[in-house]
Structures are given as structure tokens and as C-alpha cells.
XYZ file of C-alpha atoms in Angstrom:
638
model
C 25.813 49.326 11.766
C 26.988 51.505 14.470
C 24.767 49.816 16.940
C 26.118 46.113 16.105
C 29.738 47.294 16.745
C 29.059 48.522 20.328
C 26.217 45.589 21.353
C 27.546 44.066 24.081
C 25.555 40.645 25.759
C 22.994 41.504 28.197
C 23.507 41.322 31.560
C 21.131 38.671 33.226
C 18.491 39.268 35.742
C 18.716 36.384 37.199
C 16.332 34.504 39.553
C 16.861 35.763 43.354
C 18.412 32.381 44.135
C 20.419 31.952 41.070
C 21.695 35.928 41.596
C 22.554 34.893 45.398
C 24.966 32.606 44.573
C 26.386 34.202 42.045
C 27.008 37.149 44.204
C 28.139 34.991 46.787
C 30.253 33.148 44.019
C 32.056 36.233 42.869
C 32.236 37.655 46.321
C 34.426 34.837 46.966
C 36.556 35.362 44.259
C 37.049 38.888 45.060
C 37.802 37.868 48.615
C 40.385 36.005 46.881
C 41.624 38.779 44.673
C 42.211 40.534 47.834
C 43.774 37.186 49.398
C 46.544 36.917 46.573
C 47.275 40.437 45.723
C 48.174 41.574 49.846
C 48.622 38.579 51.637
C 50.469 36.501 49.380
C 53.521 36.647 46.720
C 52.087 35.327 43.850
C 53.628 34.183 40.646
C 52.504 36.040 37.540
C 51.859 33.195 35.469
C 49.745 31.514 38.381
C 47.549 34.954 39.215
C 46.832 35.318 35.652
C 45.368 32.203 35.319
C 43.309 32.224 37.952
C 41.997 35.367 37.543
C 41.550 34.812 33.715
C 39.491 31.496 34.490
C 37.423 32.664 37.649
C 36.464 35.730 35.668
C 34.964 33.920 32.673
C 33.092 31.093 34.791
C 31.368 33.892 36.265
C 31.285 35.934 33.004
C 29.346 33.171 30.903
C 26.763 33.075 33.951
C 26.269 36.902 34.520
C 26.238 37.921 31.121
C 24.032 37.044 28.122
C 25.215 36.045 24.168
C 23.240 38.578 23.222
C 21.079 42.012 24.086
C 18.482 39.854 23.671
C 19.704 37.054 25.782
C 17.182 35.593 28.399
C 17.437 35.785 31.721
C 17.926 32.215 32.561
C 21.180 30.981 31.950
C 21.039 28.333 29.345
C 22.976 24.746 29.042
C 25.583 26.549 26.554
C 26.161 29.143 28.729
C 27.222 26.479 31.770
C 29.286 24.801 29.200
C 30.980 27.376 28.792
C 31.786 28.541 32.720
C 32.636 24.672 32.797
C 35.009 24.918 30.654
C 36.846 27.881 31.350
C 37.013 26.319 35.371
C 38.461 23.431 33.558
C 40.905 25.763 31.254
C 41.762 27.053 34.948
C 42.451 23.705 37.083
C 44.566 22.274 34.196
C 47.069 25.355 33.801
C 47.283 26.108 37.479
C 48.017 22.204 38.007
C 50.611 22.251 35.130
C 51.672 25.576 35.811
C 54.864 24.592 36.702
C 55.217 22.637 33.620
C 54.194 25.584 31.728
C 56.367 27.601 33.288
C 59.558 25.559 32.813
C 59.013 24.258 28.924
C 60.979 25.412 26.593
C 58.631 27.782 24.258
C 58.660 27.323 20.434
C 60.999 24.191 21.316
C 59.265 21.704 22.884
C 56.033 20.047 21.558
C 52.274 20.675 22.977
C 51.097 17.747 24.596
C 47.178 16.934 23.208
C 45.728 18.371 26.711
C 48.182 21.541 26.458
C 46.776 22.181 22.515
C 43.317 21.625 23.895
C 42.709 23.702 26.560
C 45.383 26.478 25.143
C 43.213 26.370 21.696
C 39.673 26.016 24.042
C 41.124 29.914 26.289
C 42.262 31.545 23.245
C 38.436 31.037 22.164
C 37.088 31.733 25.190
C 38.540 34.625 25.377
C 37.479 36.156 22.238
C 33.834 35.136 23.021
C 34.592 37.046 26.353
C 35.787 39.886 24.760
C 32.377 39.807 22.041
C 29.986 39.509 25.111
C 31.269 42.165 27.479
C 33.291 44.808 24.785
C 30.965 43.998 21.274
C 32.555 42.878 17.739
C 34.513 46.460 17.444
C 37.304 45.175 19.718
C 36.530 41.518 18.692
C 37.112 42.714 14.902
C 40.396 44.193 15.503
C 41.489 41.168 17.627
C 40.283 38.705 15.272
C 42.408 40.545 12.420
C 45.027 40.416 14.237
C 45.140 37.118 15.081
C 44.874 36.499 11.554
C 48.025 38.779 10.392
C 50.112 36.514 12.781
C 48.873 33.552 11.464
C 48.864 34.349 7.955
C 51.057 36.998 7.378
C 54.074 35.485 5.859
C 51.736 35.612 2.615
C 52.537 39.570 2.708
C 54.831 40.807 0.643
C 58.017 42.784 2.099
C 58.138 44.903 4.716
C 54.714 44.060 6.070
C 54.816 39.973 5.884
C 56.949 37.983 8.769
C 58.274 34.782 8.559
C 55.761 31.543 8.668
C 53.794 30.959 11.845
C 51.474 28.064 12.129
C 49.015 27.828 14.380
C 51.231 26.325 17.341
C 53.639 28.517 17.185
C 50.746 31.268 17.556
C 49.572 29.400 20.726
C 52.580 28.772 22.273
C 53.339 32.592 22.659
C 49.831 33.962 23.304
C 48.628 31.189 25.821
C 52.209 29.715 27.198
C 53.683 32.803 28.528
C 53.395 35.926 30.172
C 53.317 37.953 26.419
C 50.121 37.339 25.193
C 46.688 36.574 27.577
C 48.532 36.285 30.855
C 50.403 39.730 29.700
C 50.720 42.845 31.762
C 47.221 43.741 30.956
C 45.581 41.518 32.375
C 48.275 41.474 35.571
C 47.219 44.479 35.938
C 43.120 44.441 35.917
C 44.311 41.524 38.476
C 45.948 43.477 40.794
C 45.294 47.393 41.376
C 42.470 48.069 39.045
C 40.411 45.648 40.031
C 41.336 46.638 43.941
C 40.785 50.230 42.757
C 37.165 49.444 41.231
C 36.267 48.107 44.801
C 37.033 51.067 46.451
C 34.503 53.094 43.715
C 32.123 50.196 44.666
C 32.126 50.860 48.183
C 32.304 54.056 48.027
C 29.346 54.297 45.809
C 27.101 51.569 47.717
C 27.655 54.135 50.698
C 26.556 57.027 49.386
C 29.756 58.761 48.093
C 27.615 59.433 44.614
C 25.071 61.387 46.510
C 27.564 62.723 48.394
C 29.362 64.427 45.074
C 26.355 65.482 43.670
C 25.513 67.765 46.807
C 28.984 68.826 47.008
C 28.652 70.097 43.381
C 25.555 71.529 44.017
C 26.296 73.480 46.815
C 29.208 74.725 44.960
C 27.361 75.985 41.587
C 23.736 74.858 41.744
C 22.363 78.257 42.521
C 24.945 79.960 40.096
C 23.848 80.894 36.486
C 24.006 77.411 34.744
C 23.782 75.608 37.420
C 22.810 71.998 36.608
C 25.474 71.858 33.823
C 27.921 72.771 35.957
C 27.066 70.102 38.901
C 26.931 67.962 35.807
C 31.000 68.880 34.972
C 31.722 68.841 38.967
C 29.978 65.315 40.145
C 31.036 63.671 36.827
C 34.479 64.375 37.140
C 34.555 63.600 40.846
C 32.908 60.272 40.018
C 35.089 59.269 36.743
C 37.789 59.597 38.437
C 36.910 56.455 40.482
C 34.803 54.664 37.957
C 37.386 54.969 35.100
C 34.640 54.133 32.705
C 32.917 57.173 30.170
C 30.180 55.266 29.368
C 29.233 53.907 33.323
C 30.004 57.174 34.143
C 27.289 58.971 31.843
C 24.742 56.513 33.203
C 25.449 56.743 36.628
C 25.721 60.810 37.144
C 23.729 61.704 33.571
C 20.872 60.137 35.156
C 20.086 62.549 37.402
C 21.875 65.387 35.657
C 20.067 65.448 32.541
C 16.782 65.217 32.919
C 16.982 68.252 35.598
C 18.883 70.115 33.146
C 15.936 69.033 30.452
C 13.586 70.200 32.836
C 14.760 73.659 33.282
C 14.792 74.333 29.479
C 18.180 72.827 28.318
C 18.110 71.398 24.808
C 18.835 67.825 25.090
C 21.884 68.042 22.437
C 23.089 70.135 24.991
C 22.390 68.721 28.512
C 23.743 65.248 26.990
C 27.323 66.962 25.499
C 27.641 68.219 28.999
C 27.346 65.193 30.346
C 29.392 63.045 27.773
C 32.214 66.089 27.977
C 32.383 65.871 31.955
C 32.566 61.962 31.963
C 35.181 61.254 29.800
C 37.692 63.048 31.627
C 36.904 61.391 34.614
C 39.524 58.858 33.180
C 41.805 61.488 33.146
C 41.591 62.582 35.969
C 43.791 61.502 39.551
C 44.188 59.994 41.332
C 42.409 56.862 40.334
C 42.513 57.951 36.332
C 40.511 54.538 35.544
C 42.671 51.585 34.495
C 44.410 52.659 31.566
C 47.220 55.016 33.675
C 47.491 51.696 35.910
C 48.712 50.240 32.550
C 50.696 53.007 31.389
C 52.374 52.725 34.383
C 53.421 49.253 34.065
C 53.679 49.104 30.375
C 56.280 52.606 30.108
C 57.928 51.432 33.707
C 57.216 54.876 35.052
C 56.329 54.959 38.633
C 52.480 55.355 39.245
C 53.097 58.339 41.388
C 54.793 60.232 38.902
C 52.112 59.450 36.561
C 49.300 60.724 39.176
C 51.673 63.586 39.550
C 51.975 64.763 36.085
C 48.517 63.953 34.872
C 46.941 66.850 37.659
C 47.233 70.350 35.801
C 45.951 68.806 32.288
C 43.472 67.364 34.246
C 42.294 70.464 35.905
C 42.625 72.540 32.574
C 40.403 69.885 31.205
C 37.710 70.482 33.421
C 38.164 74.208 33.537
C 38.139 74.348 29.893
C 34.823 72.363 30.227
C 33.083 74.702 32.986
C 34.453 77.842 31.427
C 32.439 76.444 27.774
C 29.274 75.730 29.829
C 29.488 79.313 32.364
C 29.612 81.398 28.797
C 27.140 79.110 27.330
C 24.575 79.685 30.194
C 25.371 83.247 30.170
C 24.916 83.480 26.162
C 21.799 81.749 26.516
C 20.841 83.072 30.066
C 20.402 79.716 31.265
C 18.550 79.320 34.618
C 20.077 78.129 38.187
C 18.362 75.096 39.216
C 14.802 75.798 41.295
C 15.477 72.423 43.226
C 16.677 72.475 46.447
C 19.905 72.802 46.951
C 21.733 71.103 50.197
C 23.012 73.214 52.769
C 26.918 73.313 53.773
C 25.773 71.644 57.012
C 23.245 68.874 55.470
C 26.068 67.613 52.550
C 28.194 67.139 55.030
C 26.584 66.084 58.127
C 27.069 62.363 56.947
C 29.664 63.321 53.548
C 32.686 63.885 55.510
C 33.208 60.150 56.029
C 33.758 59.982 52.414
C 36.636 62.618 52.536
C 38.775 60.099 54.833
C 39.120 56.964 52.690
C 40.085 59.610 49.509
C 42.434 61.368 51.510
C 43.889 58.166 52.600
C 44.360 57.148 49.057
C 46.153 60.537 47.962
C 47.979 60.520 51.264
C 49.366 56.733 50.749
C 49.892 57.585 47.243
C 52.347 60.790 47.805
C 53.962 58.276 50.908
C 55.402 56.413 47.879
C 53.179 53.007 48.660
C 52.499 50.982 45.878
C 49.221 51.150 43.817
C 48.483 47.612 45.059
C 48.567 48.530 48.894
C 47.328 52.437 48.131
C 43.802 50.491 46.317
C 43.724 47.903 49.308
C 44.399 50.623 51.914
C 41.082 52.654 50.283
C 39.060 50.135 50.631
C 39.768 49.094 54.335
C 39.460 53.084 55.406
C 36.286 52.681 53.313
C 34.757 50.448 55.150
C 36.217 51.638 58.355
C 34.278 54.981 57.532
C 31.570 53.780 56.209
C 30.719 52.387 59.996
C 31.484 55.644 61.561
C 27.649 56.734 60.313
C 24.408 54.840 60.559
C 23.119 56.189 57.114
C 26.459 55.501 55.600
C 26.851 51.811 57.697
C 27.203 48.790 55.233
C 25.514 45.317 56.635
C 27.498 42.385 56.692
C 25.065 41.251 53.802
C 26.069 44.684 52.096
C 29.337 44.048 52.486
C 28.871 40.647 50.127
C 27.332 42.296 47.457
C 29.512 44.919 47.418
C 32.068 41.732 47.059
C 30.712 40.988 44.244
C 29.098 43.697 42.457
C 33.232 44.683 42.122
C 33.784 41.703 40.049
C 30.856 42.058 37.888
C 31.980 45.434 37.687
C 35.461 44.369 36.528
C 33.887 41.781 33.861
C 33.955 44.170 31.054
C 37.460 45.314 32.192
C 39.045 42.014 31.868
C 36.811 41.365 28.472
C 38.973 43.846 26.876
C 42.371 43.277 28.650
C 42.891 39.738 28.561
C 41.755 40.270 24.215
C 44.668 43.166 24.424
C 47.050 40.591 25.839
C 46.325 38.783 22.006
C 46.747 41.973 20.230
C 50.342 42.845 22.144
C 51.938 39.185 22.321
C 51.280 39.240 18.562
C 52.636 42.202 18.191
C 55.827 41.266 19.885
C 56.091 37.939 17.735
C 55.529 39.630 14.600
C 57.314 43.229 14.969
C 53.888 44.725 13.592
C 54.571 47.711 16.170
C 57.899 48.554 14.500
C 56.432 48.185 11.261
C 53.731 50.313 12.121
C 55.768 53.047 13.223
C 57.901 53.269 10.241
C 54.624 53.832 8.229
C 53.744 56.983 10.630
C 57.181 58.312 10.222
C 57.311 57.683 6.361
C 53.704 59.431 6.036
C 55.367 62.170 8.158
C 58.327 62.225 6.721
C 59.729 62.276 10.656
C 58.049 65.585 10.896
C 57.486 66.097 14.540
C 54.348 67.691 14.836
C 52.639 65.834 11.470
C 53.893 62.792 13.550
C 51.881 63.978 16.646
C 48.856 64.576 14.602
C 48.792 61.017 12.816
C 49.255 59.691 15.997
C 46.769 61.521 17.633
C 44.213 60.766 14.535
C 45.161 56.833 15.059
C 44.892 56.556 18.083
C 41.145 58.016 18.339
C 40.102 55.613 15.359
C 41.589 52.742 17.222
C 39.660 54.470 20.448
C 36.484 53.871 18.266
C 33.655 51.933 20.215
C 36.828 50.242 22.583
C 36.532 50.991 25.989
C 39.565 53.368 26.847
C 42.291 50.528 28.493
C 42.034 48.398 25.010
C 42.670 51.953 22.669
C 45.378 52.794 24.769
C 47.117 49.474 24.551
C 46.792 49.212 20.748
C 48.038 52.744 20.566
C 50.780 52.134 22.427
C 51.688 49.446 20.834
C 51.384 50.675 17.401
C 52.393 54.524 17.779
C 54.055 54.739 20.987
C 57.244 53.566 18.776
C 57.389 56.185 16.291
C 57.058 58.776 19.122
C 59.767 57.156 20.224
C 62.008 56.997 17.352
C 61.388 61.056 16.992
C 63.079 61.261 20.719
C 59.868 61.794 22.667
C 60.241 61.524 26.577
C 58.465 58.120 27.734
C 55.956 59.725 30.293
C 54.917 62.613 27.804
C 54.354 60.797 24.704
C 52.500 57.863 26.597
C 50.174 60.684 28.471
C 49.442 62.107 24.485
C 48.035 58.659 23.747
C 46.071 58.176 26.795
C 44.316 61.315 26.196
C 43.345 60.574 23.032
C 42.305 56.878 23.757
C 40.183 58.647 26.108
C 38.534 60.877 23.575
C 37.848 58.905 22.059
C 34.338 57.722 24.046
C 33.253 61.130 22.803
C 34.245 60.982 18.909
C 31.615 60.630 16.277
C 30.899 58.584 14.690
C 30.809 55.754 17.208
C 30.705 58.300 20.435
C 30.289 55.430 22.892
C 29.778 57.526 25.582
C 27.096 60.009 23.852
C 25.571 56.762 22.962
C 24.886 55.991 26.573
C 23.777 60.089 27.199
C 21.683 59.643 23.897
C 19.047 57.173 25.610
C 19.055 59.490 28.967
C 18.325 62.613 26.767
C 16.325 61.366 24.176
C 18.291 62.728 21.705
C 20.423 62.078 18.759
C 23.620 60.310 19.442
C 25.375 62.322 16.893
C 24.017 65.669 17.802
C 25.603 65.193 21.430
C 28.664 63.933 20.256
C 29.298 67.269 18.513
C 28.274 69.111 21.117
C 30.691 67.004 23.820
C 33.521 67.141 21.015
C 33.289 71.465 20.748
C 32.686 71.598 24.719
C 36.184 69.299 25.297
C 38.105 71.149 22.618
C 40.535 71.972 25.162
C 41.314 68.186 25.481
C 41.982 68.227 22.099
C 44.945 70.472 21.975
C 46.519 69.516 25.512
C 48.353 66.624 24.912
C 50.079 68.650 22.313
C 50.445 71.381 24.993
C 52.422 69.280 27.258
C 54.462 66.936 24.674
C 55.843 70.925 23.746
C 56.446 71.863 27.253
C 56.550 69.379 29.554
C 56.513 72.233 32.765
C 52.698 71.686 32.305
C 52.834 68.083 33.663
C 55.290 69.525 36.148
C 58.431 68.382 35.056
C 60.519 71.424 34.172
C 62.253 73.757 37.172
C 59.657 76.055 39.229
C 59.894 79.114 37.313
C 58.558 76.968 34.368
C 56.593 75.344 36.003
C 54.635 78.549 37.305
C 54.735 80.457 34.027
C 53.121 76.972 32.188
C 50.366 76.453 35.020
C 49.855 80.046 35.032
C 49.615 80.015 30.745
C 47.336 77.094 30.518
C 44.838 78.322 33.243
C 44.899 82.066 31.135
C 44.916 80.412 27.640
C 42.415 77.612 28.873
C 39.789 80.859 29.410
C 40.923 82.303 26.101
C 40.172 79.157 24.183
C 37.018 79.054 26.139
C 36.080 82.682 24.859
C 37.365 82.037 21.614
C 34.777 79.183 21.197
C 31.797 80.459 22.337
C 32.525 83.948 21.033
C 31.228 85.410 23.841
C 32.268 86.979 27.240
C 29.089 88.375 28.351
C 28.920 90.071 24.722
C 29.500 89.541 21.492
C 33.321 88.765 20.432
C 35.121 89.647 17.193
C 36.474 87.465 14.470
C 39.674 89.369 14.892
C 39.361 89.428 18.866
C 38.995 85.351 18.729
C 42.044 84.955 16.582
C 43.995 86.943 19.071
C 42.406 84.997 21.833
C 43.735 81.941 20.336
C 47.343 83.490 19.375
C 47.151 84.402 22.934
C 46.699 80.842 24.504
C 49.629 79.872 22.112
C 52.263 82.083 23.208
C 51.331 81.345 26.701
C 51.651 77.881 26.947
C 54.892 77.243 25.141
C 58.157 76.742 26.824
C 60.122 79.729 25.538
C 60.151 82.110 28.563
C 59.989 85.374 26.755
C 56.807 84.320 24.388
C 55.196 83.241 27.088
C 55.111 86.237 29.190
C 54.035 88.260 26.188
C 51.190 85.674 25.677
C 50.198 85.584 29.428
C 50.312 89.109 28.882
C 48.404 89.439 25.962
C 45.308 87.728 27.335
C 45.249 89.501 30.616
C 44.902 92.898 29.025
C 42.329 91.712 27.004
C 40.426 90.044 29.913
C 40.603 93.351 31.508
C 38.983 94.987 28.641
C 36.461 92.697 28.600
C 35.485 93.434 32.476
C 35.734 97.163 31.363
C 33.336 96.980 29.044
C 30.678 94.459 30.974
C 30.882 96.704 33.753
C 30.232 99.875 31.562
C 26.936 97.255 29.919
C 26.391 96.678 33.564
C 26.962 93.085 33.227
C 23.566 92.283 30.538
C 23.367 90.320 27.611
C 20.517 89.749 25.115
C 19.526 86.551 25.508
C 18.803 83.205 23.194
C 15.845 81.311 23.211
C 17.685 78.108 23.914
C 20.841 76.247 23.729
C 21.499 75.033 20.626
């Protein structure tokens, strides 16, 4: 059942000729993405299109009906990249029309119902093939509430829509496909996703791998924690969970199988250190892009304020997996591990493009130029070392590996465009919120938690940009009628939209570890869930005190960092109930009393909590020194 909501069409392996051109084919088009996004002022309406239509010619080609799908591309298939060419010539050639027609008003010609009718169904096959029939489900119902929801009885009917009036707003303007989703996969995420192409093709993974390596790899625990380092370092670019588990867990886990880790375990590290790669800045994967555009809150200031829950994410994480390797005396990796010298006699290229990035991105440049200007000092540095240099060949594929890359992407935010321009016709959102707040009764927190809970179950088996969306869409409202500040309430549903890859019982993400570990997909969820518990209670860490995302005066600021770093290690103790010995029931509710007090915003409380912790910290190191730092060990984790 599971398995049949998360199928997704098979990518072809297509003949070498037939995968040349369509390399060179989508090379093109990103060449063009590039073209119209820096060189050119182009019209929203118009890039949408284009993009929309380019991206499912190439789509129908590149990817399969089915998992089973065969590798040569049948006569169906071409219909369909026909078509959606087609779907793109005729709106970019009436696109002025389009854009000047009165909407609802004036009548669809029989060639404007056609191909508007012949994208809307593209698109949902689009979104089936490259997201699976979770997302296609929830669009699909949807689509259906707008069209037949004036059957519903007060407050949750709306007044009669037929089927024209449904096309009009989800084809015809910029609300529904065309929508700020989609402009924005178009733009900086898709320019952003070339840079982590690039970057990759180089050698940058490598790269991250030794630098986590040399950091922890001869440290007790060692794989696991170059698991939690190289993961994050590579989410952050690949804003995917699931591409992330495949690309890093592939060479995490099986070492950390091979030294004795229990599967369960090596996957949940893996799964937990991926999915807050999309968390994580400065690239966050595509959802912040959209938060950004969506709330109206400058990029920058999201990049800004996403950076200490970020960090105590992934110190949250690596605290979990140190106590875990010293509970269970888990061994440092016996591979070798690269010197300073040999990770970065060729790695240091890779430092200048990411500096760039962050540098152009403080400078106050626009995510648009900040993704183009990464991938030009990519490539720039990428030449600057023979084992690093990318052939003009390489270059090509690199073209068009980005747009493959972006397929799945677009799948999901050009069927998000359907969800939100209904949305906006219907007034679901408003009517959704009112439910929240009437099952709340406006209680603030209960509100957060309902959210929070809604927000993961729309999360479930949807790749991270589409939960988002629907979240905001659905809950950001009631947040909003309780007073919550824009940039703190919309951070609270990212998080949680990205959580969601790692929530039983779908656990996207654990399903991708699951067939690396050999494992149960269940059994690794758990494990990721109880190793990212610290994600869990962040976002309502910083919706109480925003000085954790920065945004209070720099005493507050200092005493929230300082709190969540402290009651990020007490949470971590707490959990494992360990800190090189055995800890107390009583000891662990303190512990988590402790991390209370010290993250909330009222000065006093939180000096006592920040207090509180230390003193027990300091016991602790008392006593290990006095045991002379041993533990009994475990056979084997979990």
C-alpha cells in the first residue's frame, strides 16, 4: 500500500544515442533557463510556460509510466512530449492574448479549452510519474472540491464552479500552474540545483566526505558521525532527503555495517542527517526559495534566521550518535582516513564557489544572481585543478543532468500551483484555518501542535516543497489569525514539512536508507525519528522566542544561542540516558526542565536554566573522571 503511494515512473536507460540527445536536448534548455533568468526580463506568464512545457517534453522521454517501464520510449510516451511542445507553442504564441482577456468574463475559444484542458492533464500525469499517486491523490481531491463543492453544505461548500471557470483560473493566470511555485523552480532553484550539479560532477561529494572524515573518522563513532557531517554538507545543496540518503548513505552505511553497526541504526543515522540538509543554509533546498516568495520575506533574512536551528539540529543529531557510540562503544572507522594535506590538496577549489555564494548572499544580491554567480565561480574553479577540470563534453551533461535533476521538482510544483489557485478561488485555506482554531479553541500552543501534526501528515510521501505549500496554504492562516510573526510561523511549517521524509509510516527517506541497509523501513524510521527529536521541539523553540532565529536584541540573542546549544546537549543526554554512565529517571526529567528554562525568552528563567544544566554537566565530568572515563559496554546498537 505504502509502496504504491511513493512509486514514482522509472527513469529510462536509454540507448547511448537516444540518451545523447536527450542530454543535449535538456542541456539546451538549461542553457536557456540560464538565458531568460540573467540575461533577459522575462514576463511571468511567458517563463512559466516555457518552462512548464520544455520540462514535460523532456519529462515524458526521460521518465517511464511506470517502475516497470521499459527502457525504450514508446509511441505514447512521444505523444505525450508532442503534446505538451504543442501546449507550449500555442500559449507562448497567444500569450499576449492570454494575458490581456478578461478572466471568468470572456469565453474560451475551442483551441484555448483544448490545450488548457490537455496541461491541466498533463500535469497531473507529470506529477504521478515523477512524485507517485500520494501527491497526485491530494491534487486530484482537490481539484474535485473546486469543482464540486457547492454540493457541501455550509461553511465548507462555495458557490457553483463548472469546469471553465476551474480552467480559467488554474491554466489562464499566474494563480494556479503558472503560480509562484513553479516561478520559482524556474528561476533560483533550478539555478541553485546546477550549482549542486557541478559541484558534485567535480568532486565536491568526495570532497565532503574527507572533510568529515578527517574531522571525526578516527573519533569514537566515527562513521556515524561523517555520516551526520557529509550529509548535512551535501543536503544543503541537494535540497532533496531522499537523493540525499542515496547519494551520501551509499557509502556511509555499508562502512558503518561493516564495522558492526546494526543496520536499524546505520540507516536512522543516515535518514536523520539527510533530512536536515533541507534545513540547512544557505541553499536550504527549494522550499525556503518558496517561503521566501510566498511570505514576501527577503531570502537573506530567511538564510539568516534559519542558521542556529540549523546548527542545533545537527548538534542535537551528533550529540545522539557520540553518546550512542559511547553507550555501545562503537568503533572508529579502520579505513583510511585522508590527511589534512591530501583532502585538500585538490578540495579547496570547492571552498571558493561556496564562499562566493554566502559572500553574494550577505552583499544583499538576489537569489537569482547569488545561484548564477555559484555556478560561474564553479566552473571557474573547477578549471583551476586537472582532477577537478570539467571537459567541454562534461560541461553538457552537467547541462543537462540539472534538468533531469529538476524533473521531479517541477512534478510537484507546477501540481502545487493546482492545489493553491484552488485554494484562492474557493477560500478552502480560510476555511481550513477556522477548523484548527475551533479544534483549538484559539489556544496558542494546541494551535501549534495541530499545525505541526497537519502539516507532517500532509508531508506524508510528498517531497518537502509540495508539504510546505499545502501547509502553508492550509495552516499558515490560523497561525496567522493567533498573531504569529510571518517569518517564524512559516519557518515552524517548513520544519515540519521537512520531517516529514523521516515520519513513519510512509518515511520516504528511510525508504530510500531501507534498500542501502537492508533493513526494515519502519525500524529506521524510528530510529531517525528518536535521533532528530531535537527537530521536533525547535520550531516550537523559536515561534516562543524568536532571539533563536536571531531576531531579538544581542543580549537575547546570546542568552537563546547560548540556551539551545546547553539544552540541545541536555535533550541529547536525556534521550540516550547516558553520559558515559548510566542516567537517572529523575536526573533526565531535570535534564529536560533544564533545556526548557533555557531556551525561553524570559531573561531570568533562562539564566537559571542555563544554569541548571551547567552544574549538572559539571557533575557529570566529576564523576567520569573519578570512573576514569569507562563504560560497560553493549553488544550492539539497537
Amino acid at each position: 500500500m505504502i509502496g504504491s503511494l511513493v512509486s514514482t515512473g522509472r527513469r529510462r536507460k536509454l540507448a547511448a544515442g537516444q540518451w545523447r540527445a536527450t542530454i543535449v536536448a535538456a542541456a539546451i534548455f538549461s542553457a536557456w533557463v540560464i538565458y531568460a533568468n540573467l540575461f533577459t526580463i522575462s514576463d511571468p506568464l511567458v517563463l512559466g510556460i516555457l518552462f512548464v512545457s520544455g520540462i514535460y517534453a523532456i519529462m515524458f522521454v526521460a521518465i517511464g509510466a511506470t517502475p516497470r517501464a521499459p527502457d525504450r520510449v514508446p509511441l505514447y510516451d512521444l505523444a505525450l512530449s508532442a503534446m505538451s511542445i504543442a501546449c507550449g507553442i500555442f500559449f507562448f504564441v497567444n500569450a499576449t492574448a492570454i494575458a490581456d482577456r478578461i478572466s471568468l468574463l470572456e469565453p474560451f475559444t475551442p483551441a484555448q479549452f483544448f490545450f488548457g484542458t490537455a496541461l491541466m492533464l498533463l500535469t497531473l500525469e507529470a506529477t504521478r510519474r515523477t512524485t507517485g499517486l500520494g501527491l497526485t491523490g491530494v491534487v486530484v481531491l482537490f481539484l474535485a472540491y473546486n469543482w464540486f463543492g457547492y454540493l457541501l453544505p455550509p461553511p465548507f461548500g462555495h458557490g457553483v464552479s463548472d469546469f471553465s471557470y476551474l480552467l480559467d483560473i488554474l491554466v489562464f493566470t499566474t494563480d494556479g500552474i503558472f503560480g509562484v511555485p513553479i516561478q520559482v523552480v524556474a528561476s533560483y532553484v533550478f539555478l541553485f540545483v546546477m550549482f549542486g550539479t557541478f559541484l558534485s560532477m567535480s568532486g565536491g561529494g568526495e570532497f565532503f566526505f574527507n572533510l568529515a572524515a578527517l574531522l571525526t573518522g578516527r573519533t569514537r563513532g566515527g562513521p556515524a558521525k561523517i555520516a551526520v557531517i557529509s550529509s548535512g554538507l551535501y543536503g544543503t545543496m541537494s535540497g532533496s532527503p531522499t537523493s540525499d540518503v542515496v547519494a551520501t548513505g551509499s557509502i556511509t552505511i555499508p562502512v558503518m555495517k561493516r564495522l558492526g553497526y546494526s543496520p536499524r541504526f546505520a540507516g536512522g543515522v543516515e535518514v536523520a542527517a539527510s533530512t536536515g540538509g533541507s534545513a540547512m543554509p544557505p541553499v536550504m533546498g527549494s522550499a525556503a526559495f518558496i517561503l521566501a516568495e510566498y511570505t514576501g520575506v527577503a531570502y537573506n533574512d530567511v538564510v539568516v534566521a534559519a542558521i542556529v536551528p540549523a546548527m542545533l539540529y545537527y548538534f542535537g543529531v551528533f550529540g545522539q550518535v557520540h553518546l550512542r557510540a559511547v553507550k555501545y562503544d562503537l568503533r572508529p572507522s579502520d579505513s583510511e582516513i585522508p590527511s589534512v594535506g591530501q583532502t585538500f590538496k585538490t578540495g579547496w577549489v570547492f571552498l571558493i564557489p561556496i564562499i562566493g555564494i554566502v559572500t553574494a548572499l550577505l552583499s544583499g544580491y538576489s537569489p537569482t544572481f547569488t545561484a548564477g554567480f555559484g555556478v560561474l565561480t564553479m566552473l571557474i574553479a573547477a578549471m583551476l585543478m586537472k582532477r577537478t577540470r570539467l571537459s567541454l563534453w562534461k560541461i553538457v551533461e552537467g547541462l543537462g543532468e540539472t534538468t533531469l535533476r529538476i524533473l521531479p521538482v517541477a512534478g510537484a510544483c507546477a501540481a502545487a500551483g493546482l492545489v493553491i489557485g484552488g485554494l484562492s478561488m474557493t477560500g478552502l485555506g480560510m476555511k481550513a484555518a477556522n477548523v484548527i482554531l475551533v479544534l483549538s479553541n484559539e489556544n496558542a500552543i494546541l494551535t501549534l501542535v495541530i499545525a505541526a501534526i497537519v502539516t507532517i501528515i500532509l508531508g506524508l510521501g510528498m517531497p518537502t516543497p509540495s508539504a510546505y505549500i499545502l501547509a502553508a496554504v492550509l495552516v499558515g492562516p490560523a497561525l496567522a489569525k493567533l498573531g504569529y510573526p510571518v517569518l517564524q510561523s512559516h519557518l515552524f511549517l517548513l520544519y515540519y514539512a521537512v520531517l516529514s521524509a523521516l515520519t513513519p509510516p510512509i518515511a520516504v527517506a528511510a525508504l530510500a536508507a531501507a534498500a542501502i541497509a537492508d533493513e526494515d523501513p519502519f525500524k529506521i524510521a524510528f530510529t531517525a525519528v528518536r535521533l532528530a527529536v531535537v527537530g521536533f521541539l525547535l520550531p516550537f523553540a523559536f515561534v516562543w522566542n524568536p532571539a533563536i532565529l536571531l531576531l531579538g536584541d544581542p543580549l537575547a540573542n546570546v542568552l537563546a544561542v547560548s540556551g539551545g546549544i546547553l539544552g540541545t546537549v541536555a535533550i541529547a543526554i536525556s534521550v540516550e540516558a547516558t553520559y558515559g554512565a548510566r542516567v537517572t529517571g529523575i536526573e533526565r526529567i531535570l535534564l529536560m526542565l533544564g533545556a526548557v528554562a533555557a531556551i525561553t525568552p524570559m531573561t531570568q528563567v533562562s539564566i537559571a536554566g542555563i544554569v541548571l544544566i551547567l552544574a549538572m554537566l559539571v557533575r557529570y565530568a566529576v564523576l567520569l573522571k573519578k570512573q576514569g572515563g569507562t563504560l560497560g559496554t553493549v553488544s550492539n546498537a539497537e
